[in-house]
Coordinates of C-alpha atoms in Angstrom, one line a residue:
X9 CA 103.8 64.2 71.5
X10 CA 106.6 63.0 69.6
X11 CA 106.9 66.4 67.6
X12 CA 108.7 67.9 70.8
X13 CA 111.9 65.6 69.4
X14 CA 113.2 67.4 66.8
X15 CA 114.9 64.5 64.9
X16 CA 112.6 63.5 61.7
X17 CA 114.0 59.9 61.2
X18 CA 114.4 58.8 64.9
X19 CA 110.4 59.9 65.6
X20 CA 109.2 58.0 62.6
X21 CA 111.7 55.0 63.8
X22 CA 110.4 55.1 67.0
X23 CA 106.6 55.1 65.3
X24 CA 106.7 52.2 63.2
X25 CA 108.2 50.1 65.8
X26 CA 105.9 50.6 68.4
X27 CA 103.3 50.5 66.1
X28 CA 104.7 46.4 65.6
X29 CA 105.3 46.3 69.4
X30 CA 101.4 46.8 70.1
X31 CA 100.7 44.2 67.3
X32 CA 98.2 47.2 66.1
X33 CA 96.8 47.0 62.3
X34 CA 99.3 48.1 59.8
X35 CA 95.8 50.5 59.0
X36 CA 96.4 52.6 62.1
X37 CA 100.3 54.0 61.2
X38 CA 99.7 56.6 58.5
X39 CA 97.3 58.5 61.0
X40 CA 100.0 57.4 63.7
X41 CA 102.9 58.7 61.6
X42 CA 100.9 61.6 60.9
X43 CA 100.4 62.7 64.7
X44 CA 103.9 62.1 64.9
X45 CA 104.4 65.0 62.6
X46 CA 102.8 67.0 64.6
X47 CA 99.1 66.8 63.2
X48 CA 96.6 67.5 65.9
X49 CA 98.9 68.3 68.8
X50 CA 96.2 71.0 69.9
X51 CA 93.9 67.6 70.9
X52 CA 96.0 66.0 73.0
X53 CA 95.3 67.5 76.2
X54 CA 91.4 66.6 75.6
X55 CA 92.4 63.0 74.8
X56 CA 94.5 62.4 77.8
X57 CA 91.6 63.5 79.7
X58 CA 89.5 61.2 78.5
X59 CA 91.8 58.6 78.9
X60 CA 92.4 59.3 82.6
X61 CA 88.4 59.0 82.7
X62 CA 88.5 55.0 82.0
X63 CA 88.2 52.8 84.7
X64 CA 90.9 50.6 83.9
X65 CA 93.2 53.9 83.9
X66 CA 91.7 55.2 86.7
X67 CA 93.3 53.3 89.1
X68 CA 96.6 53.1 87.4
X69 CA 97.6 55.7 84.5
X70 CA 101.4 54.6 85.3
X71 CA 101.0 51.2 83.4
X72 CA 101.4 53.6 80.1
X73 CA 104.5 54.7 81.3
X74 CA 105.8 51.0 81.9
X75 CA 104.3 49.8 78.9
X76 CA 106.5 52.9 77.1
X77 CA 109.6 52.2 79.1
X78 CA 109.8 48.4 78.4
X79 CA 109.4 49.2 74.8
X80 CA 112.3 51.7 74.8
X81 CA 114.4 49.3 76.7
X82 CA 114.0 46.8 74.4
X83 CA 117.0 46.4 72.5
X84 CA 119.3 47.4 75.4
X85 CA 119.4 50.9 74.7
X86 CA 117.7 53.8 76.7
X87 CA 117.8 56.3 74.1
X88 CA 117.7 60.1 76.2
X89 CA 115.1 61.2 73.1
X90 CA 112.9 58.1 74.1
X91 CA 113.5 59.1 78.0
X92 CA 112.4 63.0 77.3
X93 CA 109.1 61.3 75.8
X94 CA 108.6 59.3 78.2
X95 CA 108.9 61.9 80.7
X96 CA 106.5 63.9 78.9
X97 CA 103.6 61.4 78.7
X98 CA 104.1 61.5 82.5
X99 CA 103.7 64.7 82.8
X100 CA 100.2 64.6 80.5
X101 CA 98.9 61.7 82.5
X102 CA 99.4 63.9 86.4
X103 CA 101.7 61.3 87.1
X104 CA 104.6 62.9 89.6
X105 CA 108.5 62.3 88.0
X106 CA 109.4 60.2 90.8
X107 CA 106.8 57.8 89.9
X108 CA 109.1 57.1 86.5
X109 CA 112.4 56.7 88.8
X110 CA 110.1 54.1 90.9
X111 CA 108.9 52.3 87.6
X112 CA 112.6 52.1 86.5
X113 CA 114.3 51.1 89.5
X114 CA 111.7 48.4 89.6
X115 CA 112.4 47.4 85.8
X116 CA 116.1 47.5 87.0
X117 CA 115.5 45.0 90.3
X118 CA 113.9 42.8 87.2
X119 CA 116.3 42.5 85.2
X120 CA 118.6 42.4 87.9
X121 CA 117.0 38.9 89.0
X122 CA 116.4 37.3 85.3
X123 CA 113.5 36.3 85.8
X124 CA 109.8 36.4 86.1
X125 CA 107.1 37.2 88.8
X126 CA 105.1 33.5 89.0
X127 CA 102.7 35.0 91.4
X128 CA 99.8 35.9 89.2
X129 CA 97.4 33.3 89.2
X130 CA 96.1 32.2 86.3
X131 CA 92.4 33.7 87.0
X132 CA 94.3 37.0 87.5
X133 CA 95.8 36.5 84.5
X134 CA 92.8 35.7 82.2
X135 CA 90.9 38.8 83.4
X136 CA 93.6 41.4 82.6
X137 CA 93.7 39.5 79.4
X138 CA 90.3 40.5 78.7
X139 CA 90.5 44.1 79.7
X140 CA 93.6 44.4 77.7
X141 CA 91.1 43.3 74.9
X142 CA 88.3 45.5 75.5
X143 CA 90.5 48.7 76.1
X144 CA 92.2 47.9 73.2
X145 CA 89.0 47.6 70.3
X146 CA 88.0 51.5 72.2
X147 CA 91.0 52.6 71.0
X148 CA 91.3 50.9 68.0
X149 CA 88.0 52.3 67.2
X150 CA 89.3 55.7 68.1
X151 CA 92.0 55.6 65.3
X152 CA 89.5 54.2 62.9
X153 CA 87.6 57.3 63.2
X154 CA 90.8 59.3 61.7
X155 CA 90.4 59.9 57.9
X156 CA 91.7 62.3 54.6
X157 CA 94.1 63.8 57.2
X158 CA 91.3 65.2 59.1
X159 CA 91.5 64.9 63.6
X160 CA 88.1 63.1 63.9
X161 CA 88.5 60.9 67.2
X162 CA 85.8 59.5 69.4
X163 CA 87.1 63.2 71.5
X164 CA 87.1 65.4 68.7
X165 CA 91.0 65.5 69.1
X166 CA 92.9 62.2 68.8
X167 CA 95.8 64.1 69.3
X168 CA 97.9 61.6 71.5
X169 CA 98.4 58.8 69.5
X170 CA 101.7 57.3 71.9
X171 CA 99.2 57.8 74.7
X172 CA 96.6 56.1 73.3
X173 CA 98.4 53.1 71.6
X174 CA 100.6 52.6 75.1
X175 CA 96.7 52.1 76.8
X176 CA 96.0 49.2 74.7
X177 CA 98.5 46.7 76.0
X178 CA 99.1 48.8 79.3
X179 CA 97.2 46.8 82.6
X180 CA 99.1 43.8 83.3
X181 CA 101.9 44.6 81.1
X182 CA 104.5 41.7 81.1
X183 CA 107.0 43.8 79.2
X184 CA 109.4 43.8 82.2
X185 CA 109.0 40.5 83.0
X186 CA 109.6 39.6 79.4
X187 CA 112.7 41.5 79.2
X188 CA 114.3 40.0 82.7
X189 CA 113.6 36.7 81.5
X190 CA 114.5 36.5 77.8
X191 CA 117.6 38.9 77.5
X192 CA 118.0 39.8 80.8
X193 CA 122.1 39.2 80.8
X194 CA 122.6 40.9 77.2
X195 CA 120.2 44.0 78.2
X196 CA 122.5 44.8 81.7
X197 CA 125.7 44.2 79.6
X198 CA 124.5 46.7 77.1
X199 CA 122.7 49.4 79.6
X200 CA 125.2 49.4 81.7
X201 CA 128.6 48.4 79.6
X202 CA 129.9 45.1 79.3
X203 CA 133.0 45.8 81.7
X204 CA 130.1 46.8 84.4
X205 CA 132.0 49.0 86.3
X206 CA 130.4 52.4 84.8
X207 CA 132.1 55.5 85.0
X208 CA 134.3 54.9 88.2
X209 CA 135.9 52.1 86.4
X210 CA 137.2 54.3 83.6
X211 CA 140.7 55.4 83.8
X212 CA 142.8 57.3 81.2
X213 CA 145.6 55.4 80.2
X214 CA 147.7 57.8 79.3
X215 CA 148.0 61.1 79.2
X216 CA 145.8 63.3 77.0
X217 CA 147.1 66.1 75.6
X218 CA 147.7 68.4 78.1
X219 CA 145.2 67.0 80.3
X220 CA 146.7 65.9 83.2
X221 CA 143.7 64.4 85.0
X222 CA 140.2 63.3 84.4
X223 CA 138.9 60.8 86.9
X224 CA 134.8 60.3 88.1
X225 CA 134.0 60.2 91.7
X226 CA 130.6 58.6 92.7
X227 CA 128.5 61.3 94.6
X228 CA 125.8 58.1 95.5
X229 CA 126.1 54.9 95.9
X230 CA 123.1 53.6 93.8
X231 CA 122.3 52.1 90.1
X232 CA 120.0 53.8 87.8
X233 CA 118.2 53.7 83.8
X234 CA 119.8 57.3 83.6
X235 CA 122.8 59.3 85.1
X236 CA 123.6 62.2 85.6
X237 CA 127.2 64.2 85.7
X238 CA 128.3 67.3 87.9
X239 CA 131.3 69.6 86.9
X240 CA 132.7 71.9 89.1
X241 CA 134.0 75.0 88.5
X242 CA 137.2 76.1 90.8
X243 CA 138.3 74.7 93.8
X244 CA 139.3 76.3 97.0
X245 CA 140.6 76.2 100.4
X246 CA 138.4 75.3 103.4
X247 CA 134.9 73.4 102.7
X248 CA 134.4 73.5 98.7
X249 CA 138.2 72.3 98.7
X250 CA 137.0 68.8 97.2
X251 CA 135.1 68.4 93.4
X252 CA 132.3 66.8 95.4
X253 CA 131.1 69.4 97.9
X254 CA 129.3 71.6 95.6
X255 CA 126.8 68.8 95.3
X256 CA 126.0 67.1 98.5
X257 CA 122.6 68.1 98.3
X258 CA 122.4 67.0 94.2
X259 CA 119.2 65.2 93.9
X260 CA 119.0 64.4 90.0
X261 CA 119.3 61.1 89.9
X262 CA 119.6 57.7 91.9
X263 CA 123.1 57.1 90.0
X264 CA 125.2 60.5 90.1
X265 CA 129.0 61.4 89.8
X266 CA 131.3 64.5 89.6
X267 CA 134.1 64.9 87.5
X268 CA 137.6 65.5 89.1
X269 CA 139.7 67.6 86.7
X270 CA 142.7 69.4 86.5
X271 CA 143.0 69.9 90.5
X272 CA 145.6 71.3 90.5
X273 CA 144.8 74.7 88.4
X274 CA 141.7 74.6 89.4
X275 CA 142.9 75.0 93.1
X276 CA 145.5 78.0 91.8
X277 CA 142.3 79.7 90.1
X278 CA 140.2 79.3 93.2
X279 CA 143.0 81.0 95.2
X280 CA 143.2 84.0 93.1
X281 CA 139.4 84.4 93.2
X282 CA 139.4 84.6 96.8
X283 CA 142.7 86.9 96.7
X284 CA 140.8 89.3 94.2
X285 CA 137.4 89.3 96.3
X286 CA 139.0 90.1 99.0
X287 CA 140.8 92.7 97.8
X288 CA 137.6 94.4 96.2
X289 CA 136.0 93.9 99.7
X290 CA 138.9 96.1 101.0
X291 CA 138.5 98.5 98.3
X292 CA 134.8 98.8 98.8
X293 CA 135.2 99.9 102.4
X294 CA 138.4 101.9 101.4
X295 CA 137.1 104.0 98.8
X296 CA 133.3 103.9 100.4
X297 CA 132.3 102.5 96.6
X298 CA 128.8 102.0 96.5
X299 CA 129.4 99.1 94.1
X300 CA 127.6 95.7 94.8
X301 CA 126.4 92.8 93.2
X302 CA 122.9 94.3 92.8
X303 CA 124.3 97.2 91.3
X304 CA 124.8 95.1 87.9
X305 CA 127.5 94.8 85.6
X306 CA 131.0 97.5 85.9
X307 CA 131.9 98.2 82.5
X308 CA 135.5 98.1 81.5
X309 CA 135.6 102.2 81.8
X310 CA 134.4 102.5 85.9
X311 CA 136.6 99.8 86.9
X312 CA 138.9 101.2 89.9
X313 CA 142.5 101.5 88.8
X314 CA 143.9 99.8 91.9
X315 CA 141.6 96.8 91.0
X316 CA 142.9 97.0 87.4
X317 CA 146.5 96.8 89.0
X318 CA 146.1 93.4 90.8
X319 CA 144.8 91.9 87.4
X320 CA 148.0 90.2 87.6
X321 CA 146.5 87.9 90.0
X322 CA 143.7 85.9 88.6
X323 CA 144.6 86.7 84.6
X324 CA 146.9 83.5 84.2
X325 CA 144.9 81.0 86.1
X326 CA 142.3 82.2 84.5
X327 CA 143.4 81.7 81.3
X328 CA 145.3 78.6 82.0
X329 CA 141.7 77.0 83.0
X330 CA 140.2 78.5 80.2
X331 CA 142.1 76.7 78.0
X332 CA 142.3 73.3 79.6
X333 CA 138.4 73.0 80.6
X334 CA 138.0 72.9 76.6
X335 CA 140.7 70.3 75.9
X336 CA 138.5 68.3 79.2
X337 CA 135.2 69.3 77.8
X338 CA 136.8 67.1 74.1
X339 CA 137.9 64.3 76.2
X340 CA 134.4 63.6 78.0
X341 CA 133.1 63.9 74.8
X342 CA 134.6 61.1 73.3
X343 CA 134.2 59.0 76.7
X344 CA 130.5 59.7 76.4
X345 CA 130.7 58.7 72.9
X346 CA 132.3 55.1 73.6
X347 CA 129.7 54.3 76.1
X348 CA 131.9 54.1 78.9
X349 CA 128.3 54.9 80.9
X350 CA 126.7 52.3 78.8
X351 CA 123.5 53.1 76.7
X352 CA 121.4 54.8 79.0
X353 CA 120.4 58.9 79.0
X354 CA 123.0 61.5 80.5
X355 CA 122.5 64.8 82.3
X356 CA 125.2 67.3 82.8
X357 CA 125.4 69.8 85.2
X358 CA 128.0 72.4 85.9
X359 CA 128.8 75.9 86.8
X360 CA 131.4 78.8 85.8
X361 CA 134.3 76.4 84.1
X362 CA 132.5 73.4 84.7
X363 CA 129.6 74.9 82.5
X364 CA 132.6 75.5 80.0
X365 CA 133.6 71.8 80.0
X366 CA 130.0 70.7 78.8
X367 CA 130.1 73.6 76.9
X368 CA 133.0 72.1 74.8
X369 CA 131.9 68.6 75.5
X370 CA 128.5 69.5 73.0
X371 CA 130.3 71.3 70.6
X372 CA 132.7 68.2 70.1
X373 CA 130.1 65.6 70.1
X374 CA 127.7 67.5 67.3
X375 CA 130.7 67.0 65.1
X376 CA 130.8 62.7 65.4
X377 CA 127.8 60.6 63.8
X378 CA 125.7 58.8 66.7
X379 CA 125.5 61.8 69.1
X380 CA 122.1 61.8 69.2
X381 CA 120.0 60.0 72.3
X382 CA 123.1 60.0 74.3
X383 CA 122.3 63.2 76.4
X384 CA 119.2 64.1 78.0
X385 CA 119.2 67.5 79.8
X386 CA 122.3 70.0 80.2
X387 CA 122.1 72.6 83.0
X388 CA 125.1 75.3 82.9
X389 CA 125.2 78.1 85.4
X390 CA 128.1 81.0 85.1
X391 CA 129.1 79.4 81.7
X392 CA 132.1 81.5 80.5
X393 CA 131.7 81.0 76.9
X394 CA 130.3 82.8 73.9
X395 CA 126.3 83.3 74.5
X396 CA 126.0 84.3 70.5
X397 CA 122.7 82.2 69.7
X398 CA 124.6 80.6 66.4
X399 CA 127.4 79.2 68.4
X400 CA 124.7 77.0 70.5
X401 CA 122.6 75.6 67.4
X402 CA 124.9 72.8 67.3
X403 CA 124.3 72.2 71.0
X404 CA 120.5 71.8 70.7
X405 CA 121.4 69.2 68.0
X406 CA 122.9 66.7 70.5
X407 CA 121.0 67.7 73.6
X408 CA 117.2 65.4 74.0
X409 CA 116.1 67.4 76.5
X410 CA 116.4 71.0 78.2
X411 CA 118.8 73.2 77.9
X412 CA 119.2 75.3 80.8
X413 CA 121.2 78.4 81.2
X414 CA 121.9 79.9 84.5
X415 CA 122.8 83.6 84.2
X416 CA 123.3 86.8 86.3
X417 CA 123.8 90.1 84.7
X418 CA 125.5 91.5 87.9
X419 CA 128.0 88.8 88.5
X420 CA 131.1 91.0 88.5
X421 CA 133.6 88.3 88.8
X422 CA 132.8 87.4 85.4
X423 CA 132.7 90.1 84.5
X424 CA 136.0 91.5 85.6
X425 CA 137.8 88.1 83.9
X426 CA 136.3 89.5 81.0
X427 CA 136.7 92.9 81.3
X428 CA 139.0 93.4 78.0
X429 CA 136.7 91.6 75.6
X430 CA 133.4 91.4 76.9
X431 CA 132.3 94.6 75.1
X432 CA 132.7 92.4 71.4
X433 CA 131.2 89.1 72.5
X434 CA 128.2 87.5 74.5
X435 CA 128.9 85.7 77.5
X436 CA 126.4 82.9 77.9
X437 CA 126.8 83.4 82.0
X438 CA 125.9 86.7 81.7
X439 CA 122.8 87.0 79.7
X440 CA 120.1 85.2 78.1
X441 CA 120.4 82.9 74.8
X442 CA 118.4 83.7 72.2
X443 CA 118.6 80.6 70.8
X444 CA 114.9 79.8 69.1
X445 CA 114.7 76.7 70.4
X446 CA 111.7 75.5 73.0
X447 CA 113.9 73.1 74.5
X448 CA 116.1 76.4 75.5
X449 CA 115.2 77.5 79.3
X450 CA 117.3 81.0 80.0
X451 CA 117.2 81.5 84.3
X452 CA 118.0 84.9 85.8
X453 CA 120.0 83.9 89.0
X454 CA 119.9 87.5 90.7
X455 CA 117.7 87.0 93.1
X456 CA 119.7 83.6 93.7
X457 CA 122.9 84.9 94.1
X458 CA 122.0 88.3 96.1

């Protein structure tokens, strides 16, 4: 499992130490370290089968997940790589996502209260004790089996070694329980940032650049292990008029927020969009141009000359907002960077220059040390920016998780913003990335936007 992260030192890290968090024999970690490499990755889904078989699993498969999620909480840092593991072994067990945001909420309430459940009798106790024992010598046994680098396994595939060593101490797990009691205090200061506030409570305090404002606006009211951050791309009058409309209906997290930036030119850009749509609406039905959205991309040679002539209109916005949703991409890089969220896994969501803010916002953080486990996925739909696969390797560097890119070949808008340099470069929003990366997800949005 742990292969899927593509960082070498934090995969045997996160080994060792769980390895010493089971209490397992220091016998088991070379096979453990080797799995981790990605030895006998084709066995896995036999050996999660198997484990879904057990009684003691039967009933609850989840208790892995806990087990994993107190572990990676442990120090008061919910590393995004651990999160995308986590998520993963999840998914292997038939256990839906929402389950996880349940088991972490409930991790949350418990280290909200500092302090632990005293309603397990004792009896209860001593018998989860002695499964916890039993499950744990099958297992043991299992890894016993492995030998001169060859997958033996009780299945014929111990392929899942995370799996398999997060069922030994998994029914009754008192790993929450521990944490809210011991280090309860220390952990929230560090998840969630000693000042507490999160990202609402950061404010620039002065002027950045030529940044003129950068400001987060809570788009729900709750608290949550991991956030997640919307951009939007232009404003404009009437109901998208405000940065948070574009995602009433966001449903990523339990703790989300959008980024107000630049209002102002954002508002100007919007403005000439609508003029210049409209006036290509008139056109259409003035020159009877059989030109649509499904009719894919107009190259620079068929555009109409009257369109050409009202350039003008959205040229400078445009490239007033091109410029300043890098220099706002830079600055939420460096916020990220300090924490201001706290220590727990980011995802970042945005479209057209809001995709160009994260855009920027990568690029900048793969050039700091420590960039790594801050963000979790990155979704960017419409992204204006260079789609040349060499210009996004840096990006897969910081990002845990998926990296989505939203694109349409027939969005003329972008097209037409474009229009006098589109025929040297790639533009991310409209096509594919060929970025040979798994992680990478490239989504046709045609059928979406027609």
């Amino acid at each position: 499992l742990l292969p899927l992260l593509p960082y070498s030192s934090f995969r045997t890290g996160f080994m060792e130490a769980f390895v010493r968090w089971l209490k397992l024999p220091d016998a088991v970690l070379p096979a453990m370290t080797a799995f981790a490499s990605g030895l006998g990755g084709e066995g896995t889904e036999t050996f999660t089968q198997v484990l879904l078989e057990d009684p003691i699993l039967k009933a609850n498969p989840s208790g892995i997940t806990q087990d994993l999620l107190s572990f990676s909480l442990r120090d008061g840092s919910y590393d995004a790589r651990a999160r995308v593991l986590i998520c993963h072994i999840t998914w292997l067990l038939r256990i839906p996502l929402e389950e996880l945001d349940v088991l972490e909420q409930s991790l949350l309430e418990s280290l909200k209260e500092q302090k632990e459940e005293e309603s397990e009798t004792a009896e209860v106790s001593r018998r989860k004790k002695e499964r916890r024992r039993k499950l744990k010598r099958y297992l043991l046994i299992g890894l016993a089996s492995l030998g001169g680098g060859t997958v033996l396994g009780l299945t014929g595939g111990l392929a899942a070694p995370l799996v398999a060593a997060g069922a030994a101490t998994l029914i009754g797990s008192a790993g929450a329980a521990a944490l809210a009691s011991t280090a309860g205090v220390a952990l929230m200061a560090s998840l969630f940032g000693a000042a507490g506030a999160g990202l609402t409570g950061y404010k620039m305090k002065k002027r950045v650049g030529a940044i003129e404002e950068f400001e987060f606006l809570p788009l729900t009211e709750g608290k949550q292990l991991h956030i997640t951050i919307a951009i939007t791309g232009w404003l404009c009058a009437g109901k998208y008029g405000s940065f948070t409309a574009p995602w009433s209906n966001l449903l990523q997290s339990s703790e989300q927020y959008c980024l107000a930036w630049e209002s102002k030119y954002l508002m100007e850009l919007g403005h000439a969009l609508d003029t210049l749509l409209n006036g290509f609406i008139n056109l259409m039905a003035e020159e009877a141009l059989k030109l649509t959205v499904l009719s894919g991309i107009v190259t620079a040679l068929t555009w109409p000359t009257s369109l050409l002539t009202a350039a003008s209109v959205i040229d400078n916005p445009w490239g007033v907002c091109l410029h300043r949703s890098a220099q706002v991409g830079k600055h939420l890089a460096q916020v990220l960077l300090s924490r201001q969220q706290g220590k727990r896994p980011v995802t970042l969501i945005g479209f057209s220059l809001g995709a160009r803010v994260i855009y920027f916002c990568l690029q900048e953080m793969a050039q700091e040390k420590g960039c790594e486990g801050i963000i979790e996925d990155v979704v960017l739909l419409g992204a204006p920016v260079e789609g040349d696969a060499k210009h996004w390797k840096a990006i897969s560097r910081v990002v845990s998780g998926r990296i989505i890119n939203g694109y349409c070949r027939g969005d003329w808008l972008l097209s037409f913003v474009y229009r006098t340099s589109s025929v040297q470069i790639k533009v991310a929003g409209l096509q594919p990335v060929d970025l040979e990366d798994r992680r990478m997800v490239n989504m046709d949005l045609s059928a979406v936007v027609s």
